[in-house]
Amino acid sequence: MDLFVIRGGTPLSGRLPVRGSKNAALPILAASLAAEGETRLANVPALVDVTTLSAVLRTLGVDVHRDADGMLVVRSESNEPCVAEYDLVRKMRASVCVLGPLLGRRGTARVSLPGGCNIGHRPIDLHLRGLASLGADVRLEHGYVVATASSLLGAQIDLAGPQGSTVTGTCNVMTAACFAKGRTVITSAAREPEVVDLAHYLNAGGARISGLGTDVVEIEGTDGFAGVEHQVIPDRIEAATLLIAGLMTGGDVTLENVVPTHLTAVLDILRQMGAFVEIRGATIHVHAAGPLSSVSFVAEPYPGIPTDVQAQLTALLTLARGKAEVVDRVFPDRFLHLPELARMGADVRRAEGGAHVFGVKSLSAAPVMASDLRASAALLLAALSAEGDSILRRVYHLDRGYERLEERLAAVGGQIRRLTEAELSNCRPEELFSDHAPVREPHFAVTSPKSRGSRREQSL
Ligand code: EPU
């Protein structure tokens, strides 16, 4: 299992291109299994989650590969099998995104329930209710969702849950509704840019979806959609993470390939804290002119501050002047980063639905453990800002959502080494950041026993 050794204290400085969005790429990749003909996706990041979903698609008889230009090419010619097995689905909740496309195109979906998650309770009742409203017979059998329909019928569907709408639930229902007879109206639809990106992909292939980016989405059923070439939007969560990395290290960072309007709420809070933020076209430049001030915030569905940036902003607040209250309305229990930040000297306390953060002057290096994707990002940022060498364990969480983050941060001055436990114990601290230190590749490869064609490990 890989870990990072992070030597903190160097301000990050320079230009960083942002990769394509994980949370846009995954539902689009899932939807492409239902497309007629070939889909070609540009700007799909090389992540463990993309590899995992590709493996799920292969077990469903879909051909997925990267071409020489780095495009992800997807072709689905068969109408079976329709089963997404537990062994793969349990690795990644987003596998549930195959439910709507399978039901719409193939009339049957048997998809394992994704199971537990470190960021809190994550039911899929809204997905199931939405698909049942389209006329599907939806049952739970032996840990699997079984949905069948000889035909789907347009319907009025409300996707409001106790914590707001559902992002991947909206994707599932929207994609299935492309195959329904008549009009479907989804109220309380998720407004996230990733849902809009999926709708753009579907519409380009002939679907008729309107109301994009609003909470009322209308779908005029057709015979589905064709595969097209599509460029995935930049990752707003990665962008926010990198901006916060620049600020936490007292650096000066310019991000390239961003859609600044997707980041409005995050940029607002950074400005309120006192950061310099400049937008020019598809670039954002940030630096801290002086110490930042604490500002309380609530993580909410789009266009609010994303829950996926809550941990990183909380890390930033640990170094700001004053006290802040942090509330996460989407995942009220997504605070496993707090005890690890405390190990680095942060003054953070769990409170009802959130946390209280009292700014300290500096953090100190420590061994810490990643609990989930965004918590690992927060700990990495904290370690980059702390004097000394921190060890971040379980970085496989980070590899699920950030492409070769250590290499990209190294390009702007970050000192991060990827090692195994064995390599760490054989390495003297003074050698860690020398030119002779081992350089390791992240493990993106997944072998699927049922994958068609080549059985060799495929890295996507
Ligand atoms: N919810 C329900 N019932 C449902 C579905 C959701 O009550 O049927 C609740 C959830 O428990 C949660 C809230 O509704 O409290 C929102 O969950 P949502 O369904 O929107 O989350 P998701 O679609 O499973 C996506 C992202 C997450 C991100 C959330 C919220 C993908 C692949 N995942 O998950 O991303 O946190 O939306 O924005 O798009 C991440 O990238 O680190 C990540 C966890």
XYZ file of C-alpha atoms and ligand atoms in Angstrom:
504
model
C 0.000 0.000 0.000
C 1.409 3.382 -1.002
C 1.984 6.277 1.356
C 3.260 9.802 0.921
C 6.108 11.421 2.776
C 5.507 15.147 2.586
C 8.167 17.680 3.454
C 6.198 20.812 4.291
C 7.101 24.447 4.451
C 7.781 25.264 0.781
C 5.401 27.813 -0.761
C 3.830 26.439 -3.937
C 4.402 28.730 -6.839
C 3.626 28.482 -10.544
C 1.004 27.432 -13.068
C -1.043 24.250 -12.775
C -3.381 22.813 -15.413
C -6.568 21.315 -13.974
C -7.631 17.862 -15.174
C -11.080 16.779 -16.339
C -13.824 16.323 -13.780
C -14.075 12.930 -12.097
C -17.703 13.443 -11.143
C -18.652 14.492 -14.672
C -16.623 11.765 -16.386
C -18.092 8.894 -14.327
C -21.818 9.395 -15.101
C -21.004 10.170 -18.754
C -18.911 7.021 -19.012
C -21.776 5.059 -17.444
C -24.325 6.642 -19.811
C -22.160 5.803 -22.824
C -22.991 2.121 -22.325
C -26.494 2.996 -23.520
C -25.394 4.987 -26.588
C -25.895 3.760 -30.124
C -22.446 3.567 -31.701
C -19.150 4.928 -30.483
C -18.551 7.532 -27.762
C -15.246 9.385 -27.642
C -14.493 11.261 -24.445
C -11.736 13.837 -24.143
C -10.334 15.172 -20.869
C -11.130 12.057 -18.816
C -8.630 11.971 -15.933
C -6.503 8.859 -15.343
C -7.942 7.847 -11.980
C -8.574 4.635 -10.120
C -12.316 5.421 -10.208
C -12.260 5.670 -14.012
C -10.422 2.345 -14.197
C -12.945 0.761 -11.830
C -15.979 1.989 -13.773
C -14.340 0.883 -17.033
C -13.941 -2.576 -15.502
C -17.646 -2.545 -14.570
C -18.518 -1.600 -18.160
C -16.384 -4.410 -19.566
C -18.265 -6.936 -17.428
C -21.391 -5.529 -19.121
C -19.986 -6.376 -22.550
C -18.810 -2.855 -23.349
C -15.499 -2.157 -25.070
C -13.586 0.676 -23.301
C -10.061 1.770 -24.106
C -7.840 4.839 -24.382
C -6.738 5.632 -27.918
C -3.341 7.032 -28.902
C -4.605 10.614 -28.349
C -5.694 9.849 -24.791
C -9.424 9.803 -25.666
C -11.557 7.280 -23.835
C -13.371 5.306 -26.527
C -16.509 3.404 -25.566
C -18.553 1.074 -27.752
C -21.458 -1.054 -26.619
C -22.781 -3.443 -29.218
C -24.481 -6.061 -27.142
C -27.626 -5.891 -25.017
C -26.309 -8.163 -22.307
C -25.164 -8.952 -19.688
C -27.044 -6.615 -17.354
C -25.379 -7.465 -14.040
C -22.949 -5.157 -12.200
C -21.330 -7.420 -9.621
C -20.672 -6.639 -5.971
C -16.914 -7.208 -6.274
C -16.508 -4.143 -8.481
C -19.434 -1.983 -7.320
C -18.295 -2.144 -3.688
C -15.053 -0.415 -4.717
C -16.855 2.658 -5.928
C -20.324 4.007 -5.258
C -20.476 5.788 -8.622
C -20.908 2.342 -10.239
C -24.564 2.833 -9.358
C -24.644 5.238 -12.347
C -24.993 2.218 -14.677
C -28.485 1.566 -13.276
C -30.391 4.158 -15.372
C -28.483 3.525 -18.626
C -28.881 -0.271 -18.319
C -32.586 -0.032 -17.587
C -33.169 2.480 -20.395
C -31.240 0.671 -23.142
C -31.439 -2.984 -22.122
C -34.688 -3.062 -20.120
C -33.022 -4.880 -17.224
C -30.480 -3.871 -14.622
C -29.136 -5.972 -11.791
C -26.720 -3.787 -9.867
C -25.166 -4.514 -6.507
C -26.055 -2.080 -3.727
C -22.880 -0.072 -3.191
C -22.603 -0.620 0.580
C -21.098 1.502 3.331
C -19.100 4.678 3.014
C -16.798 6.689 5.238
C -18.476 10.023 4.555
C -21.808 9.035 6.081
C -25.079 7.306 5.254
C -25.600 7.217 1.484
C -28.927 5.613 0.552
C -30.102 5.321 -3.071
C -33.842 5.402 -2.356
C -34.323 8.477 -4.579
C -32.687 6.723 -7.561
C -35.002 3.760 -7.082
C -38.126 5.877 -6.586
C -37.302 7.848 -9.727
C -36.853 4.746 -11.879
C -40.032 3.182 -10.437
C -41.949 6.357 -11.375
C -40.874 5.756 -14.989
C -42.715 2.427 -14.786
C -39.862 0.086 -13.887
C -40.371 -2.807 -11.530
C -37.698 -2.157 -8.896
C -36.834 -4.715 -6.221
C -34.019 -5.452 -3.795
C -32.790 -9.057 -3.982
C -29.817 -10.492 -2.101
C -27.992 -7.167 -1.963
C -28.772 -6.273 -5.564
C -31.133 -3.729 -7.083
C -33.130 -5.471 -9.772
C -34.955 -3.123 -12.130
C -36.892 -4.283 -15.174
C -39.228 -2.631 -17.663
C -40.499 -3.678 -21.072
C -41.002 0.022 -21.761
C -40.660 3.225 -19.752
C -43.258 6.004 -19.567
C -42.527 9.693 -18.957
C -43.561 10.902 -15.497
C -43.388 13.739 -12.980
C -40.631 12.869 -10.490
C -39.468 14.776 -7.420
C -35.903 14.011 -6.329
C -35.828 15.981 -3.058
C -34.287 14.111 -0.155
C -33.657 15.190 3.439
C -30.277 16.706 2.439
C -31.386 18.192 -0.874
C -31.398 16.599 -4.306
C -29.231 13.729 -5.466
C -26.485 14.231 -8.045
C -26.030 10.687 -9.356
C -29.762 9.999 -8.811
C -30.581 12.868 -11.191
C -28.072 11.397 -13.684
C -29.677 7.946 -13.473
C -33.255 9.145 -13.881
C -32.358 11.663 -16.615
C -30.543 9.032 -18.674
C -33.285 6.399 -18.291
C -35.941 9.008 -19.180
C -34.264 9.509 -22.592
C -35.714 6.073 -23.458
C -39.204 6.691 -22.027
C -42.308 7.408 -24.100
C -43.424 11.007 -23.600
C -42.219 13.770 -21.320
C -40.509 13.386 -17.941
C -40.300 16.329 -15.569
C -37.784 16.044 -12.722
C -38.378 18.556 -9.947
C -35.785 19.173 -7.225
C -33.191 18.031 -9.761
C -29.517 18.464 -8.889
C -28.075 21.604 -10.512
C -24.400 20.605 -10.334
C -22.273 21.377 -13.426
C -21.491 17.645 -13.663
C -25.216 16.894 -14.228
C -25.309 19.629 -16.871
C -22.239 18.130 -18.570
C -23.975 14.751 -18.760
C -27.052 16.432 -20.290
C -24.824 18.136 -22.889
C -23.353 14.759 -23.833
C -26.832 13.169 -24.100
C -28.277 16.100 -26.081
C -25.364 16.071 -28.518
C -26.334 12.460 -29.270
C -29.988 13.330 -29.942
C -31.591 13.393 -26.476
C -33.982 16.266 -25.750
C -33.277 17.568 -22.272
C -34.049 21.130 -21.202
C -33.857 23.146 -17.996
C -30.130 22.392 -17.677
C -28.627 23.852 -14.518
C -32.041 24.497 -12.942
C -33.910 22.335 -10.470
C -36.618 21.499 -13.026
C -35.279 19.305 -15.809
C -37.529 18.150 -18.650
C -36.770 15.201 -20.874
C -38.705 14.487 -24.065
C -38.329 10.761 -24.522
C -36.758 9.572 -27.779
C -35.211 6.267 -28.793
C -32.233 7.088 -26.646
C -29.114 8.776 -27.960
C -26.127 8.160 -30.159
C -22.495 8.065 -29.133
C -20.670 11.342 -29.835
C -17.350 13.006 -29.162
C -17.498 15.006 -25.937
C -15.039 17.012 -23.888
C -15.485 16.551 -20.128
C -15.562 19.786 -18.095
C -12.609 20.721 -15.868
C -12.716 19.437 -12.297
C -13.953 22.247 -10.049
C -13.149 20.221 -6.916
C -9.563 19.628 -7.997
C -9.318 23.327 -8.873
C -10.519 24.345 -5.413
C -8.092 21.890 -3.804
C -5.134 23.352 -5.721
C -6.142 26.941 -4.933
C -6.309 26.093 -1.246
C -2.914 24.333 -1.491
C -1.426 27.567 -2.839
C -2.927 29.615 -0.018
C -2.056 27.188 2.793
C 1.607 27.169 1.804
C 1.742 30.965 1.482
C 2.365 30.493 -2.228
C 1.246 32.013 -5.502
C -0.612 29.700 -7.850
C -2.300 30.143 -11.232
C -4.684 27.442 -12.379
C -5.257 26.818 -16.076
C -8.205 25.100 -17.740
C -10.896 26.045 -15.231
C -14.457 27.292 -15.535
C -14.363 30.078 -12.937
C -18.175 30.359 -12.725
C -18.269 26.769 -11.404
C -16.177 27.996 -8.475
C -18.027 31.194 -7.579
C -18.968 30.175 -4.027
C -15.457 28.909 -3.251
C -13.787 32.011 -4.684
C -16.174 34.230 -2.683
C -15.154 32.636 0.588
C -11.443 32.782 -0.282
C -11.850 36.513 -0.996
C -13.768 37.004 2.263
C -10.857 35.373 4.073
C -8.562 37.976 2.529
C -6.995 36.054 -0.359
C -6.119 37.788 -3.610
C -8.139 36.127 -6.376
C -7.887 37.146 -10.015
C -9.844 35.559 -12.869
C -8.679 35.862 -16.457
C -10.585 33.774 -18.971
C -10.019 30.133 -18.038
C -7.335 30.902 -15.416
C -7.535 31.743 -11.725
C -4.610 33.286 -9.875
C -4.499 33.257 -6.054
C -2.104 34.310 -3.350
C -2.382 35.472 0.236
C -1.236 39.046 0.677
C -1.083 38.482 4.474
C -2.587 36.207 7.118
C -6.079 35.007 6.236
C -9.098 35.616 8.484
C -11.569 32.965 9.580
C -14.952 32.870 7.854
C -17.729 30.437 8.767
C -19.358 28.490 5.946
C -22.010 25.922 5.140
C -21.398 23.233 2.511
C -24.501 22.882 0.349
C -25.657 21.617 -3.035
C -24.613 23.702 -6.069
C -24.338 26.674 -6.375
C -23.282 26.590 -2.693
C -19.872 25.610 -1.376
C -19.447 21.942 -2.355
C -19.287 19.273 0.315
C -16.345 17.920 -1.701
C -14.341 21.035 -0.746
C -15.439 21.136 2.894
C -12.443 19.198 4.247
C -9.906 21.274 2.284
C -11.493 24.574 3.402
C -11.562 23.298 6.971
C -7.818 22.617 6.660
C -7.302 26.173 5.405
C -9.282 27.575 8.350
C -6.959 25.836 10.812
C -4.347 28.458 9.830
C -6.679 31.486 9.638
C -7.023 34.184 12.335
C -10.052 33.665 14.594
C -12.812 31.103 14.961
C -15.037 29.630 12.258
C -18.040 27.336 12.238
C -18.257 24.754 9.499
C -21.499 22.960 8.670
C -21.948 20.271 6.021
C -25.619 20.099 5.000
C -25.022 17.410 2.367
C -23.014 14.929 4.468
C -23.320 16.065 8.120
C -20.922 13.304 9.267
C -18.148 13.986 6.766
C -15.623 15.058 9.405
C -13.171 12.164 9.798
C -10.358 14.562 8.871
C -10.758 16.442 12.180
C -8.872 14.055 14.490
C -6.075 13.753 11.917
C -5.806 17.541 11.550
C -5.671 17.718 15.353
C -2.645 15.393 15.243
C -0.942 18.115 13.237
C -1.669 20.743 15.876
C -4.966 22.090 14.536
C -7.518 23.303 17.071
C -10.662 21.673 15.666
C -13.711 20.443 17.559
C -16.674 18.443 16.337
C -20.001 20.234 16.773
C -23.606 19.404 15.855
C -23.692 18.943 12.022
C -20.168 20.284 11.676
C -17.067 21.626 13.367
C -15.582 24.591 15.160
C -12.156 25.631 13.922
C -9.900 27.910 15.958
C -7.003 29.172 13.857
C -3.435 28.430 15.001
C -0.181 30.048 13.817
C 1.254 26.904 12.244
C 0.734 23.164 11.930
C 3.368 20.590 12.787
C 4.315 17.540 10.732
C 2.876 14.214 11.902
C 1.975 10.742 10.672
C -1.690 10.818 9.595
C -4.206 8.449 8.051
C -6.533 9.218 5.125
C -10.128 8.113 5.649
C -11.659 9.135 2.318
C -10.860 11.013 -0.864
C -11.406 14.624 0.179
C -10.132 14.053 3.730
C -6.868 12.817 2.207
C -6.633 15.969 0.107
C -7.149 18.087 3.231
C -4.404 16.212 5.095
C -2.017 16.538 2.158
C -2.572 20.313 2.098
C -2.049 20.538 5.846
C 1.176 18.534 5.535
C 2.454 20.770 2.725
C 2.032 23.768 5.011
C 3.587 22.170 8.134
C 7.314 22.358 8.917
C 8.920 18.916 8.815
C 8.103 15.523 7.297
C 4.562 14.167 7.551
C 3.536 10.680 6.524
C 0.147 10.296 4.887
C -1.049 6.695 4.810
C -3.800 5.125 2.639
C -3.190 7.435 -0.315
C -5.215 5.046 -2.463
C -8.142 7.241 -1.429
C -6.407 10.192 -3.071
C -5.624 8.236 -6.262
C -9.350 7.636 -6.708
C -9.954 11.301 -7.434
C -6.709 13.163 -8.222
C -4.451 12.232 -11.131
C -0.794 11.926 -10.066
C -1.275 14.764 -7.617
C 2.172 14.404 -6.065
C 3.891 14.829 -9.440
C 1.811 17.835 -10.362
C 2.380 19.527 -7.014
C 6.107 18.804 -7.382
C 6.046 20.938 -10.539
C 5.159 23.972 -8.397
C 7.553 23.197 -5.546
C 5.697 20.572 -3.488
C 7.969 17.984 -1.886
C 6.098 14.688 -1.839
C 7.452 11.142 -2.166
C 5.281 8.100 -2.911
C 6.665 5.026 -1.138
C 5.598 1.646 0.148
C 5.941 0.864 3.868
C 8.951 -1.322 3.014
C 10.628 1.453 1.034
C 9.988 3.879 3.873
C 11.645 1.653 6.419
C 14.680 1.179 4.136
C 15.106 4.860 3.344
C 17.125 7.306 5.462
C 15.299 10.655 5.978
C 18.136 12.588 4.305
C 17.757 10.415 1.193
C 14.022 10.930 0.874
C 14.150 13.981 -1.313
C 17.500 13.325 -2.978
C 17.732 12.543 -6.681
C 18.348 8.882 -5.810
C 15.097 8.418 -3.933
C 12.779 5.818 -5.479
C 10.099 7.168 -7.797
C 6.946 5.081 -7.779
C 4.061 4.943 -10.203
C 0.572 5.110 -8.714
C -1.495 1.954 -9.195
C -4.297 2.781 -11.590
C -4.674 -0.693 -12.997
C -7.560 -3.001 -12.257
C -7.912 -6.490 -13.646
C -11.393 -7.714 -14.191
C -11.750 -11.478 -14.386
C -14.727 -11.064 -16.699
C -13.307 -8.374 -18.951
C -13.524 -9.137 -22.640
C -10.484 -9.362 -24.808
C -7.124 -8.904 -23.198
C -6.763 -10.087 -19.648
C -3.711 -8.016 -19.012
C -4.069 -5.142 -16.579
C -5.570 -2.143 -18.291
C -4.666 1.265 -17.048
C -7.069 3.989 -18.120
N -29.405 10.905 -0.661
C -30.563 10.308 -0.238
N -31.159 9.381 -1.056
C -30.658 9.054 -2.273
C -29.461 9.683 -2.710
C -28.873 10.608 -1.872
O -31.063 10.589 0.852
O -31.248 8.225 -2.980
C -28.745 11.887 0.198
C -27.308 11.508 0.520
O -27.240 10.658 1.639
C -26.683 12.848 0.761
C -27.394 13.742 -0.229
O -28.626 13.087 -0.542
O -26.949 13.305 2.055
C -26.643 14.020 -1.511
O -26.167 12.808 -2.076
P -25.978 12.613 -3.635
O -26.847 11.524 -4.104
O -26.112 13.939 -4.327
O -24.475 12.121 -3.722
P -23.915 11.177 -4.837
O -24.621 11.442 -6.101
O -23.858 9.782 -4.335
C -22.106 12.836 -5.727
C -20.612 12.852 -5.852
C -19.986 12.988 -4.478
C -20.502 14.284 -3.853
C -22.044 14.273 -3.812
C -22.632 15.562 -3.309
C -20.228 11.532 -7.823
C -19.681 10.314 -8.437
N -20.174 11.629 -6.496
O -22.415 11.700 -4.937
O -18.589 13.094 -4.673
O -20.002 14.430 -2.554
O -22.567 14.033 -5.134
O -22.270 16.625 -4.112
O -20.673 12.430 -8.527
C -16.331 12.964 -4.082
O -16.043 13.249 -5.261
O -15.468 12.966 -3.164
C -17.710 12.617 -3.749
C -18.037 11.966 -2.657
